[in-house]
XYZ file of C-alpha atoms in Angstrom:
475
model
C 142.316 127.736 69.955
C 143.512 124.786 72.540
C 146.176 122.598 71.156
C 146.705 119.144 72.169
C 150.343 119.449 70.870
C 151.413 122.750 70.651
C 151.285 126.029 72.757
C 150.518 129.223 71.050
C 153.565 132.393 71.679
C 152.295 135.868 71.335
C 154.428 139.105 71.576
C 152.435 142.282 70.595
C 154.136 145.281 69.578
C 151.215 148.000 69.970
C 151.214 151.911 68.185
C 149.986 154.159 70.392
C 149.544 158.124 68.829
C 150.427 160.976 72.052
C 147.625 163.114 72.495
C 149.463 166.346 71.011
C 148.359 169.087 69.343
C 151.610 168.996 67.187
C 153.568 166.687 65.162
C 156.522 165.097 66.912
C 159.304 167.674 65.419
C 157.128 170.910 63.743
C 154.529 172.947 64.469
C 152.313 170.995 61.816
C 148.330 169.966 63.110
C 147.327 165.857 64.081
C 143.839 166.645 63.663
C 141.982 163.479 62.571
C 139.718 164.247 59.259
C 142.085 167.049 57.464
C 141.820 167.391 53.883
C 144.920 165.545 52.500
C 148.315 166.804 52.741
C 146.807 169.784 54.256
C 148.981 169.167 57.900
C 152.301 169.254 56.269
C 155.528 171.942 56.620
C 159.220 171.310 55.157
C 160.084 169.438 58.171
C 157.432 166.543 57.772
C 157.823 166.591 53.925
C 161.529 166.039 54.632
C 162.553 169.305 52.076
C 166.259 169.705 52.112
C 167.505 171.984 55.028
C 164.870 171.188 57.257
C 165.533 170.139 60.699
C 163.506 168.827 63.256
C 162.542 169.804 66.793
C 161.197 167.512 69.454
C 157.948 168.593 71.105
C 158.145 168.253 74.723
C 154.720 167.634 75.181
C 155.343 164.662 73.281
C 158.179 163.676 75.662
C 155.718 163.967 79.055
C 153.284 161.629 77.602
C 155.308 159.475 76.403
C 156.967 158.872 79.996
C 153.384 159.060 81.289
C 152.891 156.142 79.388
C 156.018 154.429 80.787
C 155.340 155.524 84.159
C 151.392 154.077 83.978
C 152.982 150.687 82.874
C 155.467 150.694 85.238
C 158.528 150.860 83.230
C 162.032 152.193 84.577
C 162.145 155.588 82.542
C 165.617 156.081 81.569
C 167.728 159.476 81.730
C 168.975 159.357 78.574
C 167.811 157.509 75.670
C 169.364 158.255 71.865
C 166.896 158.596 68.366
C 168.192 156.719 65.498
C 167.272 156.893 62.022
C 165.259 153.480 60.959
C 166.018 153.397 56.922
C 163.098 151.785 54.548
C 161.483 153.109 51.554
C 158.304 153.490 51.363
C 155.920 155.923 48.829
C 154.363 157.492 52.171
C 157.937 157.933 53.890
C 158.826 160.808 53.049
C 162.641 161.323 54.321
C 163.764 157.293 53.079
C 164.126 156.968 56.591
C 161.722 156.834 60.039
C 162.647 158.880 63.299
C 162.856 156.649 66.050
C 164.895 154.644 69.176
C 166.652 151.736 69.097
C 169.039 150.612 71.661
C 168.380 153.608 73.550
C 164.949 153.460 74.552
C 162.489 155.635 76.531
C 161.549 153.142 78.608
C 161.983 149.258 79.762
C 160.304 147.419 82.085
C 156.736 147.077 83.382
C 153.648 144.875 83.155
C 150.184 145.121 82.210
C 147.928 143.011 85.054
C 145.126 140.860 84.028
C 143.215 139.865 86.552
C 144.565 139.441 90.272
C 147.600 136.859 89.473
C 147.980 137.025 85.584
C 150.766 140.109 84.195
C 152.055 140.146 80.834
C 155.670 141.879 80.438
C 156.341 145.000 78.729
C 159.662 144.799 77.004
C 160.089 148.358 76.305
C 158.443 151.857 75.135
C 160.104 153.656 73.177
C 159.284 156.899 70.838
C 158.722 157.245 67.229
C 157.390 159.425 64.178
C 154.343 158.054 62.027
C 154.617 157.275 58.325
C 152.121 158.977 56.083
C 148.986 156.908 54.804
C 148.877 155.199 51.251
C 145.420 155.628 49.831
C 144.111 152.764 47.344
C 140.521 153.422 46.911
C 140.497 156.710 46.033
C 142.001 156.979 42.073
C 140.788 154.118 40.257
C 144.292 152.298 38.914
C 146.658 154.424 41.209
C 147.423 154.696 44.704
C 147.501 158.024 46.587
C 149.285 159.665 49.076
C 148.168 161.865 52.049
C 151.054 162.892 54.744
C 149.117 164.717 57.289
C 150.438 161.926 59.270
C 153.694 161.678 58.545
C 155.851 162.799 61.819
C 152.568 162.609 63.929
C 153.864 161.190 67.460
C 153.827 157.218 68.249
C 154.914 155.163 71.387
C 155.748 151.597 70.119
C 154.905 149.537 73.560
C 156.213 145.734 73.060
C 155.518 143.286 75.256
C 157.541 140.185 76.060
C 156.059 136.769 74.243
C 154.000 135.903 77.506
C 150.569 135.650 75.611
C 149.901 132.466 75.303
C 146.325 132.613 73.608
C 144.120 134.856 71.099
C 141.425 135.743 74.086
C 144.938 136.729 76.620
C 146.190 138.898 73.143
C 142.936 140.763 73.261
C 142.417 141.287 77.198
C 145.937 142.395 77.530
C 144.846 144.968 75.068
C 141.802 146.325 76.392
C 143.655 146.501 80.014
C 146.472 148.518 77.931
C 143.996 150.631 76.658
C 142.409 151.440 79.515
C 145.813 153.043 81.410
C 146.664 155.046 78.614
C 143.064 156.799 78.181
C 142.840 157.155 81.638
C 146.761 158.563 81.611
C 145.654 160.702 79.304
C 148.312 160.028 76.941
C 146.423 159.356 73.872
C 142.277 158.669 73.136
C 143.463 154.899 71.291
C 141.015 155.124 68.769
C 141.567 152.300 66.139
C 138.940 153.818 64.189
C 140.909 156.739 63.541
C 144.332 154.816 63.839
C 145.428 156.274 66.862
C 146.369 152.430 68.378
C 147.219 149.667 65.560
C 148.541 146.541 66.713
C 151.411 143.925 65.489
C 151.011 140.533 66.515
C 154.195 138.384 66.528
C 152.777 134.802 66.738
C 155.038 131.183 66.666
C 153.803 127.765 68.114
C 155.785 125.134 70.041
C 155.102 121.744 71.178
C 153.638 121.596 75.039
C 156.391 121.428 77.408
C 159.193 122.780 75.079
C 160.808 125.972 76.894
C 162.573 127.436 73.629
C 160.861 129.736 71.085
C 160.207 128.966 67.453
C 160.297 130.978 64.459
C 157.924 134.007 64.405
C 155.908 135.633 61.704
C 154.333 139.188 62.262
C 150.951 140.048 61.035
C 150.721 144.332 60.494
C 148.587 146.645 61.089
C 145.660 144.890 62.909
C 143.061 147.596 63.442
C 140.769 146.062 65.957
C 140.556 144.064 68.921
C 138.318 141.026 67.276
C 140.525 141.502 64.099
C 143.459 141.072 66.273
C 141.977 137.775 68.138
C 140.693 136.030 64.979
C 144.295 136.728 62.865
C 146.288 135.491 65.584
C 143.996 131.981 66.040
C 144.478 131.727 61.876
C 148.262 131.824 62.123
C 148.816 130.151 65.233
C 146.978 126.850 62.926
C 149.109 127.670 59.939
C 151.907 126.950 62.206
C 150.296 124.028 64.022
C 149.462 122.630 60.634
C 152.925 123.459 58.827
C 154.765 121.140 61.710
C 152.198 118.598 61.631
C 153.465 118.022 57.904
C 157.107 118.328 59.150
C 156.990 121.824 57.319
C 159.068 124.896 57.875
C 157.627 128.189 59.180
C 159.358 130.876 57.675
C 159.826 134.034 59.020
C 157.968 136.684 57.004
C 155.514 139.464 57.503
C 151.896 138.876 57.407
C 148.504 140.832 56.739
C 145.439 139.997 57.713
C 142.030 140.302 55.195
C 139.000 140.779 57.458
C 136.664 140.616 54.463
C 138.180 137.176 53.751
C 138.716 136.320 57.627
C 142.186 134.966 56.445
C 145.943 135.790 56.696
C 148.547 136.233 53.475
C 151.931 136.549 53.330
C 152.752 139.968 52.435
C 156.855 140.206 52.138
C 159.782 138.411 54.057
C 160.529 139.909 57.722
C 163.202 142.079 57.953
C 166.087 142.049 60.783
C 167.133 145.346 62.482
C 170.070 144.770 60.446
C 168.378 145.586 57.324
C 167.044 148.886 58.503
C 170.650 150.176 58.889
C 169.747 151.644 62.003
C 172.010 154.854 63.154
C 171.672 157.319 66.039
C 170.226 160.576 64.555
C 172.856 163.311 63.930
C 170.240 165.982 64.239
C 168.710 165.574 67.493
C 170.962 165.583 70.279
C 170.456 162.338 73.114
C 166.905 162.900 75.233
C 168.105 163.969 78.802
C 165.352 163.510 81.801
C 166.681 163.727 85.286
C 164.899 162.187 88.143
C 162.740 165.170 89.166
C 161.561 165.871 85.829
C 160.602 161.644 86.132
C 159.034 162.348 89.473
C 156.830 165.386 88.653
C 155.310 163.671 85.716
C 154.553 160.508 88.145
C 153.450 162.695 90.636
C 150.790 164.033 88.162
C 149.180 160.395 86.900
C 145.819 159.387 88.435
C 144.655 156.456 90.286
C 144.185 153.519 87.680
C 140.806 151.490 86.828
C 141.985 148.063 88.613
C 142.940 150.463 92.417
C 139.931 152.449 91.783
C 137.748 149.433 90.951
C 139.216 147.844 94.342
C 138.331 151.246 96.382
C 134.579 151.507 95.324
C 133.736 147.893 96.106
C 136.057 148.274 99.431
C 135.028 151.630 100.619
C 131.867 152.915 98.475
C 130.564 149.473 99.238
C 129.934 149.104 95.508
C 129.609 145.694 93.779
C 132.414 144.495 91.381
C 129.598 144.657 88.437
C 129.073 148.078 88.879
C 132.456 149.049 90.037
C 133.487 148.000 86.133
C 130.749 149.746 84.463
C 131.673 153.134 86.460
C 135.660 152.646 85.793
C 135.531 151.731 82.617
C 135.920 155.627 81.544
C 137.625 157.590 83.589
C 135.279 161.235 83.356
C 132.396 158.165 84.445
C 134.341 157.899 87.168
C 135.299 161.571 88.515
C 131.424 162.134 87.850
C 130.024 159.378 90.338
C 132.729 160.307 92.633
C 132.107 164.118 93.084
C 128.086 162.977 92.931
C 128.702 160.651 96.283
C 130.418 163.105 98.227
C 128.031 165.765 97.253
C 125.160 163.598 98.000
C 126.967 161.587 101.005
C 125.144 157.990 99.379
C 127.606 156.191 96.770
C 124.613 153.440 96.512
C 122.241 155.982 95.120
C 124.870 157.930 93.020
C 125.683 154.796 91.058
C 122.321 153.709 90.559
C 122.036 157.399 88.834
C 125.069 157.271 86.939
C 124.981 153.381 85.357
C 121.336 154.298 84.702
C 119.867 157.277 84.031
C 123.390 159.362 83.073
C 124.483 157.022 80.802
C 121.689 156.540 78.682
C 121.487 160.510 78.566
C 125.011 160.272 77.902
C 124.851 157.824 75.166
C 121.414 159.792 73.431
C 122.881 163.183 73.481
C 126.657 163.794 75.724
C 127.098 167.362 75.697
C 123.188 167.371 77.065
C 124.314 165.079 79.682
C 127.131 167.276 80.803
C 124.945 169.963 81.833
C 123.996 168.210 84.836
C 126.696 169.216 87.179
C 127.506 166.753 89.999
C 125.466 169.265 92.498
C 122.810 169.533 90.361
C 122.742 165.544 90.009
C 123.142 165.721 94.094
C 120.813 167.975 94.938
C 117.677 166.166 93.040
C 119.055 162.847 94.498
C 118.465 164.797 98.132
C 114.567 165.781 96.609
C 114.068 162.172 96.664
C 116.191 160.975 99.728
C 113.824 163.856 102.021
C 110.779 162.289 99.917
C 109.836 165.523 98.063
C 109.875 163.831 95.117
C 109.385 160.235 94.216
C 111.800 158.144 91.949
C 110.140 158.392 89.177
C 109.216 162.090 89.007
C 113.165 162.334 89.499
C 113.583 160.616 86.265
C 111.170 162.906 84.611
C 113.196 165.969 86.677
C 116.362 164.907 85.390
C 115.127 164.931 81.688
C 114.427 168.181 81.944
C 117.478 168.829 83.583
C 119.290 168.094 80.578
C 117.529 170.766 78.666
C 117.630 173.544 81.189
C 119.324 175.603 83.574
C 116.992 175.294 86.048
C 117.269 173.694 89.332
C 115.596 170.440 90.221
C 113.505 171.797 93.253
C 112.509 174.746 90.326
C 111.456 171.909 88.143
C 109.488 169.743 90.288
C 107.234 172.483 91.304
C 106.893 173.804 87.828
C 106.100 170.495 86.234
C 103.721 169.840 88.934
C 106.027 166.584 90.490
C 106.712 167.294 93.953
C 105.596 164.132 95.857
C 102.153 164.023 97.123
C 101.823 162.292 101.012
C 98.572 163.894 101.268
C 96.589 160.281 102.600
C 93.035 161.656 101.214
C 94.518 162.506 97.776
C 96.424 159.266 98.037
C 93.072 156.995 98.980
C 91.268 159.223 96.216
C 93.592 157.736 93.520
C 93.929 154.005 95.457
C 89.786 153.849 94.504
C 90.143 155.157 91.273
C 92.614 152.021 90.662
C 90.963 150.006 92.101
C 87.383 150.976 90.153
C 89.054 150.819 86.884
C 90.769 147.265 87.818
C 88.069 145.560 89.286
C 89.067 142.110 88.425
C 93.121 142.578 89.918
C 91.699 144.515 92.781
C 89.590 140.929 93.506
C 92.072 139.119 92.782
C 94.627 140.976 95.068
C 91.847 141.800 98.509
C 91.374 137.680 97.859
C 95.006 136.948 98.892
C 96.840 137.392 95.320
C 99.325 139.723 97.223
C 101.579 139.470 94.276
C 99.691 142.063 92.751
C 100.419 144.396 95.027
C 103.199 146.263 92.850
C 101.135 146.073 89.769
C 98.309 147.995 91.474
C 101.242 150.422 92.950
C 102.213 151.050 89.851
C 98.892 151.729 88.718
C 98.523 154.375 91.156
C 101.475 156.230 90.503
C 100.928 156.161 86.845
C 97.445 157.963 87.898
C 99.506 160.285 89.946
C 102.164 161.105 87.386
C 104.628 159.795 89.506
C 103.842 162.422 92.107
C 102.529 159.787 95.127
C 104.156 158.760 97.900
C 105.364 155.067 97.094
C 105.664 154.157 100.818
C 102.457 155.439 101.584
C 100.613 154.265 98.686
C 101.793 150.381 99.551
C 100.706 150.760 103.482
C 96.944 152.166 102.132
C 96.557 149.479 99.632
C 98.202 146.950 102.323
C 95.561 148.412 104.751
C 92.514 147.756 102.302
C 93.544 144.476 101.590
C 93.514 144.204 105.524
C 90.296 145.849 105.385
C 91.421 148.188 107.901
């Protein structure tokens, strides 16, 4: 939404789950899709005398994820205890930082001249899950995610509209997958999003009060509640109303936002440094090493393939957009020295294998992928028998050169064969065969295409077009 009057203010603070095998102080499983309470120990159940232990795989991707979003990563950063009570909080209390951050600093860039601020990252312990559907008349409670490992990324309140809110999030997204720090499945809650949304007259420089709507568990959910509030506020000063400050959920069944309690200050958490875990010490070559292992990221990859690979920014997005998409098309290129022809393969042909059946789709290797891309290059095969090729590919072991001659697809440049199946077209099309010796030359292709249907896919394409070309010639 475009005010005349007012400008909309958007802060997100986004939940990110680390891509560990372990909870963020015991040994206990984040598998998604556990029977409940099933991934719980003493520590995560908070049983007197237990005492937690932080997972250093945790810690690297959690200053991965600085490091991706350029944030200064700081040598020492303090957990604090974050008191509220809650049915699925086990301890009274959430393990997290405070003034002693992982991380502050950094940006995430939209576009070429458009960054939004990251405030600071800093690490955290999930809650458990509350579960209303499941008794009728009570509320349940499953754990198996209490203590699972969070990065809370906030971003300074540089969004200034609903469709900014939801590109800054896919571009967030994007690092951390291909950082590897965590898959950010909202589906399975692995990245929820809090949206902290005020409005302010055009012009006006100072910021108004805020309310926070939880838990928003998708992108469009996330655009949608943030254009709902951002009117509630418009329309509350319009009637020389107060916003208040207060917490807010969104319905998506409804489409509309409710108030859900009043917004609590971090003095009301009673925050306090943690007295049993000891500050978080990272010197500058620990810092390094992890930086030194991060990846080139979509928007300088994107910027390479259209520079270097000659790729156009269409396709450049399509193969970026998932970073294994990416490594694939790359090794294919080199192998088959023609980045062109390697994305044409991969946005086509791969990825509808990969989308019908992945695992069937990884069994083409880059060579193997490179190798039936040189079949057609050296003309041994046509196009389409290489389509047909690579289906089978997915199926088998066998190479593509194997295949071909098996299936009976290795291209034909044979000219009496060829004018053999140019008559037969031409006999059983009478009428477009007319049409096209009369000057129609449009239906060239169609009759083309006729032939190497005939064929199977088999003729030579180039060849085929000259002899038709040269009957239309009369030559």
């Amino acid at each position: 939404m475009i005010h005349e009057r007012y400008e909309m203010v958007v802060g997100l603070e986004v939940h990110v789950q680390l891509r560990t095998k372990t909870k963020a102080f015991c040994r206990c499983a984040t598998a998604f899709g556990a029977a409940p309470n099933v991934n719980t120990c003493p520590v995560c159940l908070a049983l007197p005398g237990a005492l937690p232990v932080l997972n250093a795989r945790a810690v690297e991707l959690a200053t991965r994820a600085a490091l991706a979003l350029g944030c200064t990563v700081h040598g020492e950063s303090i957990f604090a205890r974050k008191n509220y009570f809650y049915p699925d909080l086990p301890k009274g209390y959430q393990i997290t930082q405070f003034d002693r951050p992982l991380a502050t600093g950094g940006a995430v860039r939209l576009g070429d001249t458009r960054e939004i601020a990251i405030t600071r990252i800093h690490m955290e312990e999930d809650a458990g899950k509350s579960v209303h559907d499941r008794f009728a008349g009570f509320t349940a409670i499953d754990l198996n995610r209490a203590g699972v490992p969070l990065v809370e990324i906030v971003s300074e309140p540089d969004i200034r509209s609903s469709s900014e809110a939801a590109a800054f999030l896919h571009a967030l997204r994007e690092i951390l997958v291909y950082a590897g720090v965590s898959d950010c499945s909202m589906e399975e809650g692995s990245l929820r999003v809090d949206a902290n949304v005020s409005a302010r007259p055009r012009g006006e420089s100072t910021l108004r009060t805020r309310t926070e709507i939880k838990n928003l568990n998708s992108f469009s959910n996330a655009e949608r509640a943030i254009e709902h509030e951002f009117a509630r506020h418009c329309a509350a000063y319009d009637a020389d109303d107060v916003v208040v400050q207060q917490t807010m959920l969104y319905d998506d069944r409804a489409d509309a936002v409710r108030s859900a309690r009043s917004k609590e200050e971090s003095h009301d958490y009673r925050y306090f440094p943690e007295p049993d875990l000891p500050p978080l010490l990272l010197d500058r070559e620990y810092v390094e090493r992890v930086r030194n292992g991060l990846p080139e990221f979509p928007a300088a990859r994107r910027a390479r393939y259209v520079r270097d690979l000659q790729i156009c920014p269409a396709e450049a997005d399509v193969l970026t957009a998932d970073r294994d998409r990416g490594d694939y098309f790359e090794a294919v290129a080199n192998l088959a020295k023609d980045a062109k022809t390697a994305a044409n393969w991969v946005i086509g042909e791969v990825m509808v294998a990969s989308n019908a059946d992945p695992e069937a789709a990884k069994s083409v290797s880059p060579q193997r992928l490179a190798d039936l891309i040189g079949l057609v290059a050296e003309g041994i095969v046509s196009n389409t028998a290489a389509k047909k090729i690579y289906g089978v590919m997915t199926h088998t072991a066998d190479a593509a050169r194997t295949i071909a001659e098996r299936e009976g697809l290795l291209q034909v440049g044979d000219e009496a064969a060829l004018i053999a199946w140019i008559s037969e077209v031409f006999a059983e099309n009478p009428a477009e065969a007319d049409r096209f010796i009369g000057g129609e030359t449009r239906l060239q292709g169609v009759l083309v295409g006729l032939v190497m249907k005939k064929s199977k896919g088999r003729a030579d394409p180039k060849k085929v077009n000259q002899l038709i070309s040269d009957r239309a010639a009369g030559r």
